[in-house]
Structures are given as C-alpha cells and as structure tokens.
mmCIF file with all atom_site columns, C-alpha atoms in Angstrom:
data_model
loop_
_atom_site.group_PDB
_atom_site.id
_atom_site.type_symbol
_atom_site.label_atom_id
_atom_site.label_alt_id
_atom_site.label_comp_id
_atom_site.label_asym_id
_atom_site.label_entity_id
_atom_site.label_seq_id
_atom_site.pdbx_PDB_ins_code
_atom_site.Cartn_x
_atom_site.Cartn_y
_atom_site.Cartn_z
_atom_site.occupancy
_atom_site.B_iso_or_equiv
_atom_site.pdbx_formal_charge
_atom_site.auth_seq_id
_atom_site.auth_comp_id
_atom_site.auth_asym_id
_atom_site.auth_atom_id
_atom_site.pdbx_PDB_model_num
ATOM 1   C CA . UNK X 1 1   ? 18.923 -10.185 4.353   1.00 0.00 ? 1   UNK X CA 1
ATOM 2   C CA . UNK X 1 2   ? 15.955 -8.776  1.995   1.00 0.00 ? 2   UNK X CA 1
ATOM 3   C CA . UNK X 1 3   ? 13.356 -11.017 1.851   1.00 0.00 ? 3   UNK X CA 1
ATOM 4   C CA . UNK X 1 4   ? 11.801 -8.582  -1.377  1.00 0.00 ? 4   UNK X CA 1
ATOM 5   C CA . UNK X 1 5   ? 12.071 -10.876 -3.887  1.00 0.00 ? 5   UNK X CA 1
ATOM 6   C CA . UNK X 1 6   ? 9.645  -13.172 -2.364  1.00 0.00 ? 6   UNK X CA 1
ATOM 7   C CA . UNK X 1 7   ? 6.593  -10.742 -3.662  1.00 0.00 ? 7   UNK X CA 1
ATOM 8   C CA . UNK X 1 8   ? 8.430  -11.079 -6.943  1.00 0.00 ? 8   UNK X CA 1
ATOM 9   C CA . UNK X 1 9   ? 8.495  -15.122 -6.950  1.00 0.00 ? 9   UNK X CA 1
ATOM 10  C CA . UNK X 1 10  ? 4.681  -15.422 -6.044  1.00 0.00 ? 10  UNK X CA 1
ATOM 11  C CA . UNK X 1 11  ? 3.388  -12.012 -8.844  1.00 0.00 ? 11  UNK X CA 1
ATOM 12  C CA . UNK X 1 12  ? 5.291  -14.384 -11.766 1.00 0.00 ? 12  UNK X CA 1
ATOM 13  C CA . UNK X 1 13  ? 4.211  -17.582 -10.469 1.00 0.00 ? 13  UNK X CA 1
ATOM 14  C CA . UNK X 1 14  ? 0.486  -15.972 -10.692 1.00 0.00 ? 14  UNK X CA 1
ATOM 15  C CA . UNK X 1 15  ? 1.000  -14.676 -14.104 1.00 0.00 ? 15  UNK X CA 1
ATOM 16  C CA . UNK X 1 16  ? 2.320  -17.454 -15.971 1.00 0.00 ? 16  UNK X CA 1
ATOM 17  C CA . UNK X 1 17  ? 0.223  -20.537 -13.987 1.00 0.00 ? 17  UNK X CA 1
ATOM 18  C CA . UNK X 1 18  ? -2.854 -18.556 -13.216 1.00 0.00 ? 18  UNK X CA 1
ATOM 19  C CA . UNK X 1 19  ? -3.245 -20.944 -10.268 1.00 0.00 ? 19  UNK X CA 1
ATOM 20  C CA . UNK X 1 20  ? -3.240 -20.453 -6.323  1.00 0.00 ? 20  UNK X CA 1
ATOM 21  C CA . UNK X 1 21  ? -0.122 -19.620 -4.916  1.00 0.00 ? 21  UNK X CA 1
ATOM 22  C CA . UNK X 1 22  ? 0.385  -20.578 -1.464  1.00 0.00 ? 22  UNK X CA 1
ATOM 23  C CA . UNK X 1 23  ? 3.378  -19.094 0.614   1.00 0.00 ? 23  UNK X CA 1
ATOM 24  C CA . UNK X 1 24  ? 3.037  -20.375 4.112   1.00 0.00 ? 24  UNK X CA 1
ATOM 25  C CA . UNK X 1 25  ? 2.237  -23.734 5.225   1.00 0.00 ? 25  UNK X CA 1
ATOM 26  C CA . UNK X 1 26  ? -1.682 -24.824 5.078   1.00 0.00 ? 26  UNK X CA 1
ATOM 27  C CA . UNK X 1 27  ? -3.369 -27.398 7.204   1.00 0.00 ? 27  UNK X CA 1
ATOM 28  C CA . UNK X 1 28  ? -6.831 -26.964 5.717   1.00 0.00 ? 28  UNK X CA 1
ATOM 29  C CA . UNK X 1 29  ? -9.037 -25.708 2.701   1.00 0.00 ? 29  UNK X CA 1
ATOM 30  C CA . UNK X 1 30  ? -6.147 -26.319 -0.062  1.00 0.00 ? 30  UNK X CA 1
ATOM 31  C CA . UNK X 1 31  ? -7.527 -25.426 -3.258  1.00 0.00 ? 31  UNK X CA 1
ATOM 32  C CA . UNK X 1 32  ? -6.220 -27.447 -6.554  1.00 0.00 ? 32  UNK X CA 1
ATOM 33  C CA . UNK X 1 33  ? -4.230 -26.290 -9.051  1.00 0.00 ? 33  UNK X CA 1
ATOM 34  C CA . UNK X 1 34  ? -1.910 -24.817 -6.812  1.00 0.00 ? 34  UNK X CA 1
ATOM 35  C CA . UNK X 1 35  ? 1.382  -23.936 -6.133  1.00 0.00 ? 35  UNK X CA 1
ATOM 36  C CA . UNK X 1 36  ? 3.394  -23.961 -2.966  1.00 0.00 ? 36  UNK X CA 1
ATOM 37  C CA . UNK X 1 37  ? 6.350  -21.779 -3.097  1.00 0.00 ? 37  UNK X CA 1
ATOM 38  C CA . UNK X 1 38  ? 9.269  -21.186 -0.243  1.00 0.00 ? 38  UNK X CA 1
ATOM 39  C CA . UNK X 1 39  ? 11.980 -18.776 -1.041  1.00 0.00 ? 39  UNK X CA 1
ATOM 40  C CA . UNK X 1 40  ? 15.305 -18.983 1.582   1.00 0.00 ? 40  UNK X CA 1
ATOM 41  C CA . UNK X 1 41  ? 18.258 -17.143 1.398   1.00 0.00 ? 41  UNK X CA 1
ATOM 42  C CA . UNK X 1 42  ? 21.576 -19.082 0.474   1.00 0.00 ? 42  UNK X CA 1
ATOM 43  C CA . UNK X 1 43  ? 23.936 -16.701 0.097   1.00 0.00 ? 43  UNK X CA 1
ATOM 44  C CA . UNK X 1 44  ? 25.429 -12.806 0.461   1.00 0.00 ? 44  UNK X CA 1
ATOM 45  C CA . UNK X 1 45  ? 28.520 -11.863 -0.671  1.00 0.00 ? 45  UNK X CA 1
ATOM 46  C CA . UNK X 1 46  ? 29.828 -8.345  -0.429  1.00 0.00 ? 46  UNK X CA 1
ATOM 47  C CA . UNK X 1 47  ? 31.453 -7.036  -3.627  1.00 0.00 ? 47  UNK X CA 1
ATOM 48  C CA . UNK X 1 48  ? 33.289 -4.236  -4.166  1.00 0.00 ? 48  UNK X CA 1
ATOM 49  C CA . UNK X 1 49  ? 31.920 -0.504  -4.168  1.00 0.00 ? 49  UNK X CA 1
ATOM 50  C CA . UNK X 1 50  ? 28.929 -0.879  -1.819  1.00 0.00 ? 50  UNK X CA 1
ATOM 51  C CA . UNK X 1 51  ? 27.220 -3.980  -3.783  1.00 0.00 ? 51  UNK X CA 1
ATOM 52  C CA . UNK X 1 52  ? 26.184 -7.180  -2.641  1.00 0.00 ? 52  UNK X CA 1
ATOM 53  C CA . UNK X 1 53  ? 25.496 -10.609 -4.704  1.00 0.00 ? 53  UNK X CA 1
ATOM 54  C CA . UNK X 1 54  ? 22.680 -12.386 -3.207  1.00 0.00 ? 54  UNK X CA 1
ATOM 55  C CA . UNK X 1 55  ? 21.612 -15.892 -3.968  1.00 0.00 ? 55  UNK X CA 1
ATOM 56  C CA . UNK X 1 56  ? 17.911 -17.580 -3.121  1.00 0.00 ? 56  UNK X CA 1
ATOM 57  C CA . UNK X 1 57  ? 16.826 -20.877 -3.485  1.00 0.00 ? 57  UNK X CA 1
ATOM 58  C CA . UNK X 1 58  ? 13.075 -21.438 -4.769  1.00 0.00 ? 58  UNK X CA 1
ATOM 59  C CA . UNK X 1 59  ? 11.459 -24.596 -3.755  1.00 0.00 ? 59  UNK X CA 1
ATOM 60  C CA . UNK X 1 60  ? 8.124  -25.226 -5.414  1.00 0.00 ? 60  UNK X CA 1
ATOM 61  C CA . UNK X 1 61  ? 5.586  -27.867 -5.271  1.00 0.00 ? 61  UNK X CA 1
ATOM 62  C CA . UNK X 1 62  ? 2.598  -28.210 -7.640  1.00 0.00 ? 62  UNK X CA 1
ATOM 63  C CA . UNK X 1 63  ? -0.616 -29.874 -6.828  1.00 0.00 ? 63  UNK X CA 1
ATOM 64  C CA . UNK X 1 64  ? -2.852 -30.419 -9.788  1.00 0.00 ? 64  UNK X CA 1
ATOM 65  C CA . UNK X 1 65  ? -6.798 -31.470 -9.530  1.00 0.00 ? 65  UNK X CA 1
ATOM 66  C CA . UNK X 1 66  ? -7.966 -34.976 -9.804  1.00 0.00 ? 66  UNK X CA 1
ATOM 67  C CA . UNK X 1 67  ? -6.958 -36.357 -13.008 1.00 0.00 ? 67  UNK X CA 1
ATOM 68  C CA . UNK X 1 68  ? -6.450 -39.520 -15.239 1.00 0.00 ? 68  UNK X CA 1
ATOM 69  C CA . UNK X 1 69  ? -3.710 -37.689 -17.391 1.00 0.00 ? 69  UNK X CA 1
ATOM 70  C CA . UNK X 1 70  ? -1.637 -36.582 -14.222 1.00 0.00 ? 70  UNK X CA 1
ATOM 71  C CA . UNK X 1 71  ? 1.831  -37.200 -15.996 1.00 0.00 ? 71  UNK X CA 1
ATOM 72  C CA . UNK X 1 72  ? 1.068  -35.216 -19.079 1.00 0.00 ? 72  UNK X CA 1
ATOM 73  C CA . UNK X 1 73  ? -0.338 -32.731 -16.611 1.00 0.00 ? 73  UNK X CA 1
ATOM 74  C CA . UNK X 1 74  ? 3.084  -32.295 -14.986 1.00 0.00 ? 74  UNK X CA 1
ATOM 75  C CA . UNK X 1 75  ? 4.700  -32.584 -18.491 1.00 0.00 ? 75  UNK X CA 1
ATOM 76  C CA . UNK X 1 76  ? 3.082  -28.978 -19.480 1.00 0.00 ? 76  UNK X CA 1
ATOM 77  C CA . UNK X 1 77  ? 3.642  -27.866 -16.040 1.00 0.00 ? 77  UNK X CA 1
ATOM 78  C CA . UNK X 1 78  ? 7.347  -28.969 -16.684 1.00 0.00 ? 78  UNK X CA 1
ATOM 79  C CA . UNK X 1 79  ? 7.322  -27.505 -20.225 1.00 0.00 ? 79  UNK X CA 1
ATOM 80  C CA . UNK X 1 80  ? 6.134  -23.760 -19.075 1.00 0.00 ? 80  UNK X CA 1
ATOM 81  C CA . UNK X 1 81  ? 9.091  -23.803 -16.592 1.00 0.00 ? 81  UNK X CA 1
ATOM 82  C CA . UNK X 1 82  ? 11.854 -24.348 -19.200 1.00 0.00 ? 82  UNK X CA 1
ATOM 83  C CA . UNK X 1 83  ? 9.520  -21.325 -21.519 1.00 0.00 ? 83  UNK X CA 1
ATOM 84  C CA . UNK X 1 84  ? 11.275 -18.168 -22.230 1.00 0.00 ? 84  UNK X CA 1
ATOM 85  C CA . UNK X 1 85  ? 8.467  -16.940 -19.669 1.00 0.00 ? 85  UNK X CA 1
ATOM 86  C CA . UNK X 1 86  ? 10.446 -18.616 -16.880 1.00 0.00 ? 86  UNK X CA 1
ATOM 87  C CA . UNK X 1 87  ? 14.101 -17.560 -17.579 1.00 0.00 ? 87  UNK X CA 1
ATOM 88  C CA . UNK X 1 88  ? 14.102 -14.208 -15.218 1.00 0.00 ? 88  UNK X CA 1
ATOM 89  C CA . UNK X 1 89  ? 12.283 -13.192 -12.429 1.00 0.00 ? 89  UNK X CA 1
ATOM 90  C CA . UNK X 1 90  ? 10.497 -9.982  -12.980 1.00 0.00 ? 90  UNK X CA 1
ATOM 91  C CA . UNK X 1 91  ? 13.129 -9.143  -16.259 1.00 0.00 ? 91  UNK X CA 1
ATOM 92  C CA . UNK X 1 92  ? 15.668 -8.691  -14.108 1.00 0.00 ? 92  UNK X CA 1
ATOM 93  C CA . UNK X 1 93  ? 16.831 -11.519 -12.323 1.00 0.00 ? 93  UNK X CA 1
ATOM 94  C CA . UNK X 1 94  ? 17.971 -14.646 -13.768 1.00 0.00 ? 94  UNK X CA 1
ATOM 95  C CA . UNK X 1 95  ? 16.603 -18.094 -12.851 1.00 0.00 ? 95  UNK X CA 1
ATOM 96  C CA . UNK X 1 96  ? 19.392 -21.090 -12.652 1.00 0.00 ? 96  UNK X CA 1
ATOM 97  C CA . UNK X 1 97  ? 19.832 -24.268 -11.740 1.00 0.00 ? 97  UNK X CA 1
ATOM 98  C CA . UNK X 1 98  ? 16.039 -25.052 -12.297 1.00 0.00 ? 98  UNK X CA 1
ATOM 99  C CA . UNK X 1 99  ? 15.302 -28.753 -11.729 1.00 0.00 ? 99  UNK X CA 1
ATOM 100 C CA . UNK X 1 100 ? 11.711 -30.150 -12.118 1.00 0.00 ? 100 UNK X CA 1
ATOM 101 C CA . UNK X 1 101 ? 11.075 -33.694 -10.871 1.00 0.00 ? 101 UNK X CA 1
ATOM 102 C CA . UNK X 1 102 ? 7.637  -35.389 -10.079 1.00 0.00 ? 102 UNK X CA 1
ATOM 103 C CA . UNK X 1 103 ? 6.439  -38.219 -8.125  1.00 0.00 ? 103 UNK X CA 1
ATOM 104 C CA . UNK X 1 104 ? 2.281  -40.070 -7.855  1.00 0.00 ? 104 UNK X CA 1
ATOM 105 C CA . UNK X 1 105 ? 1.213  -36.760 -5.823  1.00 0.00 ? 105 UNK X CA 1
ATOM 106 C CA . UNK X 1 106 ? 3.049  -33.852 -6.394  1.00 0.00 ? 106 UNK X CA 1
ATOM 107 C CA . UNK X 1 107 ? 5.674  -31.888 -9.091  1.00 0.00 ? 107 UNK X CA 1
ATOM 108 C CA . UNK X 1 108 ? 8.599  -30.373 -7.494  1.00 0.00 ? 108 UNK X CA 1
ATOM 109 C CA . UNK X 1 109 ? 10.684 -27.914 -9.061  1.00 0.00 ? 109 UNK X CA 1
ATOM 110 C CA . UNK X 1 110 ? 13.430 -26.101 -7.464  1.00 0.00 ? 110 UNK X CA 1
ATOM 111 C CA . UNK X 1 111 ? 15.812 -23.094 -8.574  1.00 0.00 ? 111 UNK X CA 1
ATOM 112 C CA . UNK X 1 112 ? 18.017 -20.348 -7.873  1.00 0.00 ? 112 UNK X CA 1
ATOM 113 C CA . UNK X 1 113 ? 18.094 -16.515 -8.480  1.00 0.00 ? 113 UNK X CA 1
ATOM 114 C CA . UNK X 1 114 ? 21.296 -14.310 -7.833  1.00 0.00 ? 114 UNK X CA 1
ATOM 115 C CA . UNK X 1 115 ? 20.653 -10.801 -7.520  1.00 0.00 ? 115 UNK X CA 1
ATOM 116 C CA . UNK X 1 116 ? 23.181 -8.025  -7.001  1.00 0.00 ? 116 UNK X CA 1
ATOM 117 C CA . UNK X 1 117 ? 22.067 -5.148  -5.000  1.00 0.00 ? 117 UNK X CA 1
ATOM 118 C CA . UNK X 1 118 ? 24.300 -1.901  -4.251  1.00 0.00 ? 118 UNK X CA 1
ATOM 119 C CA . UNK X 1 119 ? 23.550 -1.327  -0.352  1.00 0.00 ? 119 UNK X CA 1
ATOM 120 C CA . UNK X 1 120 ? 23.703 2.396   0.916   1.00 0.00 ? 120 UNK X CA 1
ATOM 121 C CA . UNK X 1 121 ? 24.526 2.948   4.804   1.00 0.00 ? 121 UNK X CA 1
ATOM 122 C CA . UNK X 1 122 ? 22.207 6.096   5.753   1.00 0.00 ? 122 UNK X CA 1
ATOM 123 C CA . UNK X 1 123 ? 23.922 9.542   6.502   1.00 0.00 ? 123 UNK X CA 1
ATOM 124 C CA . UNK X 1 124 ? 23.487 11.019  9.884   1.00 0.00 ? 124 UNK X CA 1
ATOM 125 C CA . UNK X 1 125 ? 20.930 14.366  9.540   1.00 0.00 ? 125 UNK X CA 1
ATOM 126 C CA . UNK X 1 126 ? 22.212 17.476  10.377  1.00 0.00 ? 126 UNK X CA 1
ATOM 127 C CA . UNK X 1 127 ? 20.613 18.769  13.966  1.00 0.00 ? 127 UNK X CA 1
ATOM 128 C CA . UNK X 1 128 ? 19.486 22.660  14.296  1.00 0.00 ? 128 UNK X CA 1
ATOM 129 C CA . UNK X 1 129 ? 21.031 24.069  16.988  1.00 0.00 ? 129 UNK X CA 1
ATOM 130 C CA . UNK X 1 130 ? 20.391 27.397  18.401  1.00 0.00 ? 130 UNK X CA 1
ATOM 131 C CA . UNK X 1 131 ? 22.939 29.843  19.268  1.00 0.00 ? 131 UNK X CA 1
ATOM 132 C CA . UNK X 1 132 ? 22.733 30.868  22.992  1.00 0.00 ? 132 UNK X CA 1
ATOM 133 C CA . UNK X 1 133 ? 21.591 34.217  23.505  1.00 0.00 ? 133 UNK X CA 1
ATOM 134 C CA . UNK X 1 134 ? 19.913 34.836  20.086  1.00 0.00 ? 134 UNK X CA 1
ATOM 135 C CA . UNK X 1 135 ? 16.812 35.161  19.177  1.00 0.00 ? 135 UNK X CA 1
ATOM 136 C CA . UNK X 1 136 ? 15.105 33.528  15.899  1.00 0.00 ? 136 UNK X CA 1
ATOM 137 C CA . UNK X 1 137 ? 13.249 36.750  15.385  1.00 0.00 ? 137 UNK X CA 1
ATOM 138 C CA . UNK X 1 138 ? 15.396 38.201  13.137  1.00 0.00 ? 138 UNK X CA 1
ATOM 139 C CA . UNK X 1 139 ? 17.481 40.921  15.033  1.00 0.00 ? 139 UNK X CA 1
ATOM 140 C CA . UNK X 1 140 ? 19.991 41.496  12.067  1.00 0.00 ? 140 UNK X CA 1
ATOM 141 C CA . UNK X 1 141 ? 22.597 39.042  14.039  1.00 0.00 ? 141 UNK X CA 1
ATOM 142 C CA . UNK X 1 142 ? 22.624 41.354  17.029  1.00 0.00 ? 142 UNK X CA 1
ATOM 143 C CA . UNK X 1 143 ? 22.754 40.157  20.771  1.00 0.00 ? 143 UNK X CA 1
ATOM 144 C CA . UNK X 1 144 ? 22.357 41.670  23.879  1.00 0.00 ? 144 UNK X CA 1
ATOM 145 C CA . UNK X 1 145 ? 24.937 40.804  26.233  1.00 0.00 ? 145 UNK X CA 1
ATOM 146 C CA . UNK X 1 146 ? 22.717 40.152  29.114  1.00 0.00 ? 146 UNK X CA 1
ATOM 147 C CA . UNK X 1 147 ? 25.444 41.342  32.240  1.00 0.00 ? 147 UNK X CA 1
ATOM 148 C CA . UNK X 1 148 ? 26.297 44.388  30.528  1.00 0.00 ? 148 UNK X CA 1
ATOM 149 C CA . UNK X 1 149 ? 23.092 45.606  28.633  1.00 0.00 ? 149 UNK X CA 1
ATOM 150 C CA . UNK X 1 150 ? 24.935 46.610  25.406  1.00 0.00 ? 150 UNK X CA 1
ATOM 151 C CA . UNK X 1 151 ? 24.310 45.247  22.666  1.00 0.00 ? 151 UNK X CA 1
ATOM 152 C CA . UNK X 1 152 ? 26.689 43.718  19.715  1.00 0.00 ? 152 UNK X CA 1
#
C-alpha cells in the first residue's frame, strides 16, 4: 500500500502546531513541545473503474514542556484539533473519527483519513526491432537478397 500520505500527516502537523514532529521511535534527545505521530494502513478496498478507497489510522501523542497549567495546555492542544484547520489533510482528505484523550504525561489523539486513489497498471513499451537484411541507412526500402545478388 502507499505509504504517501505519511509526508502529508507530519507537513500539517508542522504547520498548525509549529512544534517537533517525531515519526520514528526516539530513545534519546526528545525535544518538548512535540509530537509523535504513526500512520498504519487499515484498509484497501478496490472500487470499481481502476480506483481504490484507502483508510489510515493516525495515532498521535503530544508531549508538552514542564508546566503548572498542563491540563489547560492539552485543552488548546485539544481545541486546535477540533479547528476548521484540522478537518482535511492537505484540502483533500478528510479527517474522521478524531478522538483526543489525555492522561498526567501525555495527550493522545487518534484519527482516520480515507482516501480514494484511481490505480493505473503500466503498459508494456513497444520494442524496436530490426528487419533482417535491412539496413537503417536509408536505402529507399530496398534489400539485397544476399544468395542471389539482386536486389528488391
């Protein structure tokens, strides 16, 4: 399946948090506000006339920087996710099922994104094939028949 849309998920995560975004596990050096983000495919279905409906889920956690306030933090975090800024993935694909929860560390929020692609199987390339007993200099089409001389 095409993983694309995972460049998609981190570029809008960038833009709207302005924060870190992390997509691979870290052991070390994790810088705060962040954003760890896993995409995984759920879903393909093939549709009619060479289209396919695939379905992702999004599983994001949010780390925020030492703070007294850390619930109201998550609260605006919580607030830009339901925004109009958060409804599609790069204006074309729509967000669903988005569920934010948080807990004394972290904010989670997960969500799905269907996208329907149309899928084209490449055509074999024609192959250039030379005649036998021509020539590509340009002889007018003419070919000497090599046993008797003569030519055609």
């Amino acid at each position: 399946m095409d993983y694309s849309i995972r460049p998609l998920v981190i570029k809008q995560l960038k833009d709207v948090f302005g924060c870190k975004v992390y997509d691979e596990q870290i052991q070390q050096g994790l810088k705060t506000p962040c954003l760890i983000v896993d995409v995984k495919p759920v879903t393909r279905k093939r549709l009619a006339n060479q289209n396919d409906k695939q379905v992702f889920i999004v599983l994001l956690h949010y780390y925020t920087e030492k703070t007294t306030d850390l619930y109201q933090k998550f609260e605006e975090i919580e607030t830009v996710f339901h925004s109009p800024s958060f409804r599609y993935l790069g204006d074309k694909y729509p967000i669903n099922d988005l569920k934010v929860e948080y807990n004394a560390n972290d904010l989670i929020c997960t969500f799905t994104i269907t996208r329907y692609v149309r899928w084209v199987e490449e055509e074999p390339r024609m192959q250039i094939l030379e005649r036998i007993g021509e020539t590509s200099h340009g002889d007018n089409g003419k070919t000497e028949d090599k046993n008797s001389g003569t030519n055609h």
